[in-house]
XYZ file of C-alpha atoms in Angstrom:
423
model
C -9.217 -44.716 90.120
C -12.420 -42.448 90.396
C -15.419 -43.921 88.624
C -17.467 -41.944 86.121
C -20.186 -41.148 88.692
C -17.692 -39.593 91.235
C -16.252 -37.478 88.214
C -19.783 -36.190 87.368
C -20.374 -35.307 91.010
C -17.326 -33.108 91.540
C -18.234 -29.714 92.938
C -18.439 -26.852 90.391
C -15.571 -24.295 90.511
C -15.924 -21.428 92.925
C -17.121 -17.911 91.936
C -13.534 -16.679 92.532
C -12.293 -19.272 89.867
C -14.633 -17.722 87.308
C -13.713 -14.144 88.077
C -10.120 -14.943 87.622
C -10.585 -16.819 84.438
C -12.688 -13.955 82.976
C -10.118 -11.455 83.891
C -7.365 -13.514 82.294
C -9.410 -13.774 79.136
C -9.869 -9.951 78.957
C -6.215 -9.485 79.391
C -5.484 -12.032 76.735
C -8.061 -10.293 74.307
C -6.479 -6.876 74.994
C -3.018 -8.113 74.436
C -4.097 -9.531 71.104
C -5.842 -6.346 70.206
C -2.674 -4.380 70.877
C -0.516 -6.906 68.951
C -2.936 -6.570 66.066
C -2.212 -2.844 66.089
C 1.442 -3.087 66.297
C 3.999 -4.891 64.106
C 7.769 -5.050 64.391
C 9.162 -2.212 66.347
C 5.798 -1.044 67.457
C 4.586 0.141 64.036
C 1.032 -0.349 63.060
C 0.577 -2.965 60.320
C -1.331 -0.591 58.115
C 1.441 2.099 58.422
C 4.009 -0.552 57.718
C 2.032 -1.856 54.629
C 1.591 1.798 53.544
C 5.340 2.445 53.697
C 6.037 -0.786 51.890
C 3.640 0.300 49.130
C 5.125 3.600 48.688
C 8.598 2.114 48.424
C 7.203 -0.232 45.739
C 5.860 2.704 43.753
C 8.972 4.722 44.049
C 11.018 1.558 42.900
C 8.716 1.109 39.927
C 9.243 4.861 38.929
C 13.060 4.887 39.553
C 12.830 7.143 42.442
C 15.793 6.737 45.018
C 18.787 8.052 46.724
C 19.483 11.792 46.159
C 16.262 12.698 44.550
C 13.578 15.279 45.406
C 9.859 14.295 46.400
C 6.928 16.511 47.448
C 4.269 14.996 49.659
C 1.319 17.396 48.873
C -1.238 17.403 51.679
C 1.189 15.478 53.895
C -1.012 15.577 57.136
C 1.231 14.802 60.062
C 3.906 13.483 57.950
C 3.675 9.644 57.992
C 4.308 9.299 54.133
C 6.822 12.094 54.296
C 9.103 10.137 56.628
C 8.833 7.113 54.351
C 9.988 9.288 51.329
C 12.795 10.483 53.518
C 14.084 6.895 53.772
C 13.791 6.531 49.919
C 15.790 9.552 49.069
C 18.350 9.291 51.981
C 20.323 12.125 53.531
C 21.419 13.554 50.183
C 17.978 13.854 48.734
C 15.259 16.293 49.726
C 11.472 15.749 50.750
C 9.111 18.685 50.871
C 6.144 18.073 53.213
C 3.471 20.362 52.101
C 0.330 21.388 53.881
C -2.138 24.401 54.393
C -2.190 24.158 58.149
C 0.825 25.080 60.184
C 0.028 22.870 63.111
C 0.274 19.842 60.753
C 3.558 21.031 59.584
C 4.809 21.445 63.148
C 3.778 17.880 63.919
C 5.531 16.459 60.918
C 8.836 18.391 61.597
C 8.758 17.209 65.208
C 8.840 13.583 64.008
C 11.517 14.380 61.444
C 13.682 16.063 64.150
C 13.300 13.105 66.458
C 14.486 10.779 63.679
C 17.311 13.284 62.591
C 15.931 13.418 59.138
C 17.460 16.653 57.986
C 16.302 16.141 54.379
C 12.676 16.871 55.303
C 11.675 20.508 54.673
C 8.138 21.937 55.550
C 6.093 24.061 52.965
C 3.041 26.050 53.952
C 0.925 26.039 50.773
C -2.301 27.644 49.615
C -5.443 25.994 48.389
C -4.649 26.533 44.686
C -0.827 26.897 44.815
C 1.399 24.321 46.675
C 4.294 26.914 46.893
C 6.808 24.271 46.036
C 10.119 25.214 44.478
C 9.893 25.397 40.569
C 11.369 22.598 38.403
C 13.217 20.641 41.019
C 11.011 17.817 41.806
C 11.414 14.220 40.598
C 8.052 13.066 42.165
C 4.909 14.779 43.532
C 2.688 12.665 45.550
C -0.869 13.083 46.829
C -2.811 10.680 49.132
C -6.608 11.337 49.145
C -5.938 15.075 48.730
C -7.121 15.746 45.085
C -10.919 15.497 45.977
C -10.412 18.480 48.369
C -9.289 20.815 45.572
C -11.698 23.673 44.914
C -9.508 24.693 42.025
C -7.921 21.459 40.731
C -6.897 22.967 37.335
C -4.905 25.744 38.988
C -3.307 23.396 41.377
C -2.266 20.882 38.538
C -0.904 23.871 36.697
C 1.407 24.696 39.452
C 2.397 21.254 40.213
C 3.468 20.919 36.450
C 5.756 23.911 36.869
C 7.237 22.273 40.112
C 8.260 19.109 38.518
C 11.540 18.499 36.528
C 10.992 17.482 32.772
C 10.090 13.828 32.964
C 8.985 14.065 36.636
C 6.149 11.876 38.031
C 2.839 12.876 39.527
C 1.107 10.249 41.550
C -2.448 10.702 42.680
C -3.926 8.225 45.087
C -7.617 8.827 45.749
C -11.046 7.002 45.798
C -13.939 6.474 43.434
C -12.864 4.448 40.608
C -14.747 5.251 37.430
C -16.818 8.360 36.403
C -17.824 11.218 38.520
C -20.868 10.496 40.842
C -21.149 13.474 43.169
C -21.560 17.036 41.762
C -21.084 19.414 44.743
C -20.073 23.037 44.348
C -16.306 23.023 44.028
C -15.806 25.382 46.966
C -17.514 22.756 49.240
C -14.664 20.218 48.475
C -12.091 21.984 50.636
C -13.762 20.969 53.933
C -15.683 17.822 53.176
C -15.180 14.461 51.463
C -16.835 14.468 48.028
C -14.835 11.889 46.038
C -13.575 12.930 42.513
C -14.238 10.289 39.872
C -11.057 8.704 38.492
C -11.982 9.700 34.893
C -12.366 13.387 35.879
C -8.836 13.297 37.506
C -7.391 11.877 34.165
C -9.063 14.678 32.173
C -7.981 17.534 34.295
C -4.390 16.179 34.511
C -4.162 15.732 30.882
C -5.633 19.210 30.210
C -3.009 20.573 32.553
C -0.233 19.162 30.327
C 0.418 15.914 31.908
C 0.808 12.617 30.022
C -1.006 9.615 31.527
C 1.558 6.957 32.210
C -0.070 4.057 34.069
C -2.182 2.967 36.989
C -0.292 1.203 39.864
C -3.112 -0.080 41.949
C -1.415 -3.555 41.984
C 1.435 -1.970 44.166
C -0.868 -0.456 46.732
C -1.783 -2.130 50.071
C -5.529 -2.201 49.447
C -7.650 -2.340 46.434
C -10.141 0.472 47.007
C -8.188 3.375 46.031
C -6.949 4.260 42.366
C -3.283 4.921 42.004
C -2.737 7.056 38.851
C 0.586 8.017 37.454
C 1.142 10.905 35.304
C 4.335 12.461 33.711
C 5.584 15.969 32.832
C 6.723 15.725 29.270
C 10.356 16.505 28.359
C 11.101 19.361 25.895
C 7.950 21.435 26.621
C 8.502 24.744 28.378
C 4.921 25.740 28.755
C 1.986 23.433 28.615
C -0.638 23.969 25.950
C -3.372 21.436 27.047
C -3.414 17.778 26.535
C 0.125 16.780 25.252
C -1.135 13.395 23.697
C -4.032 14.331 21.316
C -4.712 12.225 18.318
C -4.052 13.357 14.911
C -6.400 16.070 13.461
C -9.244 14.478 11.357
C -11.032 15.549 8.270
C -14.546 15.919 9.583
C -16.084 16.113 6.041
C -14.397 12.996 4.945
C -15.640 11.192 8.094
C -19.230 12.312 7.615
C -19.193 11.442 3.873
C -18.087 7.885 4.790
C -21.324 7.222 6.615
C -24.458 5.691 4.865
C -27.135 8.071 4.021
C -30.188 8.252 6.284
C -33.624 7.215 4.853
C -36.132 9.966 4.042
C -38.459 11.298 6.605
C -37.985 12.116 10.279
C -34.859 10.869 11.964
C -32.844 10.983 15.151
C -29.051 10.784 15.202
C -26.991 10.482 18.481
C -23.670 12.090 18.273
C -20.984 11.460 20.948
C -17.728 13.275 20.034
C -14.654 14.494 21.958
C -11.351 16.055 21.292
C -10.767 16.027 17.446
C -13.990 14.044 16.989
C -15.871 17.303 17.507
C -14.935 18.386 14.181
C -17.313 15.764 12.797
C -20.437 17.410 14.283
C -20.881 20.319 11.739
C -20.007 18.086 8.900
C -22.702 15.634 9.947
C -25.153 18.480 9.971
C -24.270 19.328 6.418
C -24.083 15.763 5.223
C -27.414 14.602 6.415
C -29.731 16.466 3.893
C -32.910 15.217 5.599
C -32.090 17.569 8.483
C -32.490 15.023 11.308
C -32.624 15.771 14.913
C -28.944 15.522 16.134
C -28.651 15.006 19.813
C -25.205 15.754 21.375
C -24.365 13.073 23.922
C -22.447 14.367 26.996
C -20.451 11.386 28.635
C -20.148 11.199 32.242
C -16.634 10.068 31.736
C -15.905 13.654 30.280
C -17.925 15.998 32.608
C -16.203 17.628 35.626
C -19.395 19.530 36.496
C -23.001 18.455 36.379
C -23.986 21.107 33.941
C -20.879 21.168 31.770
C -21.482 21.400 28.029
C -19.166 21.168 25.056
C -17.933 24.681 24.070
C -18.527 24.279 20.413
C -22.363 23.563 20.075
C -22.987 26.590 18.195
C -26.311 25.308 16.771
C -24.702 22.204 15.201
C -26.888 19.902 17.475
C -30.654 20.128 18.012
C -30.303 19.239 21.734
C -28.141 17.679 24.346
C -28.622 14.473 26.219
C -26.561 13.374 29.204
C -25.706 9.755 30.059
C -26.785 8.653 33.596
C -24.940 5.692 34.797
C -23.786 4.836 31.424
C -27.177 4.891 29.834
C -29.548 7.168 28.073
C -31.797 8.814 30.839
C -34.891 8.199 28.578
C -36.062 6.888 25.367
C -35.065 8.889 22.357
C -38.786 9.011 21.210
C -38.506 6.809 18.136
C -36.899 7.142 14.709
C -33.319 6.612 15.933
C -31.466 5.991 12.704
C -27.871 6.345 13.717
C -25.425 6.729 16.680
C -21.978 8.028 15.868
C -18.973 7.876 18.320
C -16.071 10.145 17.290
C -12.996 9.836 19.587
C -15.407 9.034 22.427
C -16.013 5.339 22.595
C -12.776 4.575 24.266
C -13.866 6.815 27.262
C -16.882 4.680 28.150
C -16.124 2.951 31.568
C -18.767 0.399 30.802
C -20.454 0.401 27.419
C -22.871 -2.484 27.879
C -25.836 -0.319 29.204
C -25.734 2.106 26.283
C -25.158 -0.546 23.678
C -28.179 -2.462 24.926
C -30.287 0.550 24.744
C -29.182 1.411 21.179
C -29.816 -2.228 20.131
C -33.343 -1.703 21.411
C -34.162 1.617 19.821
C -32.535 1.643 16.575
C -34.956 1.791 13.626
C -34.931 -0.738 10.822
C -31.739 -0.024 8.796
C -30.261 1.965 11.548
C -26.595 1.723 12.390
C -23.837 2.696 15.013
C -20.496 4.029 13.798
C -17.303 4.074 15.926
C -14.235 6.176 15.019
C -11.479 6.112 17.461
C -7.684 5.903 17.887
C -5.929 2.532 17.464
C -4.942 1.115 20.795
C -2.909 -2.174 21.507
C -5.007 -5.325 21.610
C -5.242 -6.813 25.162
C -5.046 -3.549 27.020
C -7.639 -3.217 29.759
C -10.538 -0.985 29.053
C -9.740 1.304 31.942
C -6.292 2.062 30.726
C -7.327 2.431 27.167
C -9.765 5.099 28.202
C -7.058 7.021 30.091
C -4.764 6.717 27.131
C -7.368 7.944 24.797
C -7.351 4.873 22.361
C -8.848 1.388 22.240
C -8.110 -1.778 20.442
C -10.583 -2.410 17.555
C -10.976 -5.996 18.651
C -12.342 -4.844 21.962
C -14.868 -2.690 20.274
C -16.003 -5.650 18.062
C -16.299 -7.838 21.053
C -18.489 -5.249 22.843
C -20.817 -4.916 19.873
C -21.095 -8.609 19.234
C -22.124 -9.176 22.875
C -24.769 -6.457 22.718
C -26.428 -8.095 19.615
C -24.647 -6.180 16.749
C -22.679 -7.344 13.796
C -19.947 -5.633 12.020
C -21.277 -4.272 8.697
C -18.291 -2.688 7.271
C -14.935 -1.221 7.941
C -14.971 2.424 6.810
C -12.045 4.462 5.625
C -10.721 6.203 8.685
C -10.351 9.981 8.583
C -6.830 10.016 9.887
C -3.826 7.482 9.896
C -4.050 6.666 13.661
C -7.756 5.891 13.614
C -10.076 3.101 12.854
C -13.697 3.349 11.718
C -16.303 0.586 12.256
C -19.961 0.334 11.189
C -22.360 -1.911 13.026
C -25.913 -2.954 12.444
C -28.300 -4.978 14.639
C -27.425 -8.639 14.045
C -30.206 -10.796 12.537
C -32.125 -12.716 15.209
């Protein structure tokens, strides 16, 4: 039996041994890397996961055998082929692109797999050129942010869907718009479109917001928004899910009077809430400075303004990262949210600022559409409603106290008045 000294004195392995060992390690690493790229049947795991995610989305929406799907901006057809499996040989899948070479590549794959249900469509930048009224599902993956004329494209997609058909938009940048390039620049470069902008444009094109299916996707970075074409509407006339009309004068008259002297009022109104702005101007006899607040969650272009200013406001202030860009200059007596609070992606920065700047006796009023308690803020904003309990919790956290529940100006609304809580 060799002693410990003889074991320590053994000669070191030769150079040839180390070369062979290193080569073996390289081969092992290369094989592992190749294995990490391929799964069952040689498919990349990311591609397999994506296919599984698409099938989960289709199952959730009731899309299956014999139905019709359009893959808009299909690239070389990876998702198109998955949809072909979903609808089977009796269904139809339209792979749409604006470059013929991509369609050629897609069709080559379809022919190799004998997927006769796949049909190529050469579209244009503002018209997908899909068949009208026959589609059960239109799907876009990281395509929407390239549209130079998104409203025109959405209008055409609305026509292409069957009544009750689904529009699924998968893209990046959750939350409000952060980049403001010229729309024409979007076609060739990646300027992400904010999720809230996508929702606004789709609703204005006549789509109902249905849900977000991020939980079914294979990674958490993109948003997965689902819209639906309403049944029973032959021609869209804007957002099909607007709240009830309000009596702007009744809303304004319910607010407490402002104290005498100079005063500033912030007004953030959207949709029907805009009707309150001229009424506020008439209601406040002290002729305060009324600043019309433009929300990032509403704008689609950096310089976009409400179309109905018409001298009702003294000026405009744009929120930047959810906050006022600068102090109001003192004398802030009131802030009024009219059908707009539900749109705020994160109200905390703005509420903190209002708490700091409100003059003694000042208040914040929130009028919005009733939403279900427990609904996440993100979905509430996309549905254009919010739970009163969530609003109260936001204000309490920011240092406000509920002063009064005012009479709402319509049956589907609530109207809350807050004042700074006593220290």
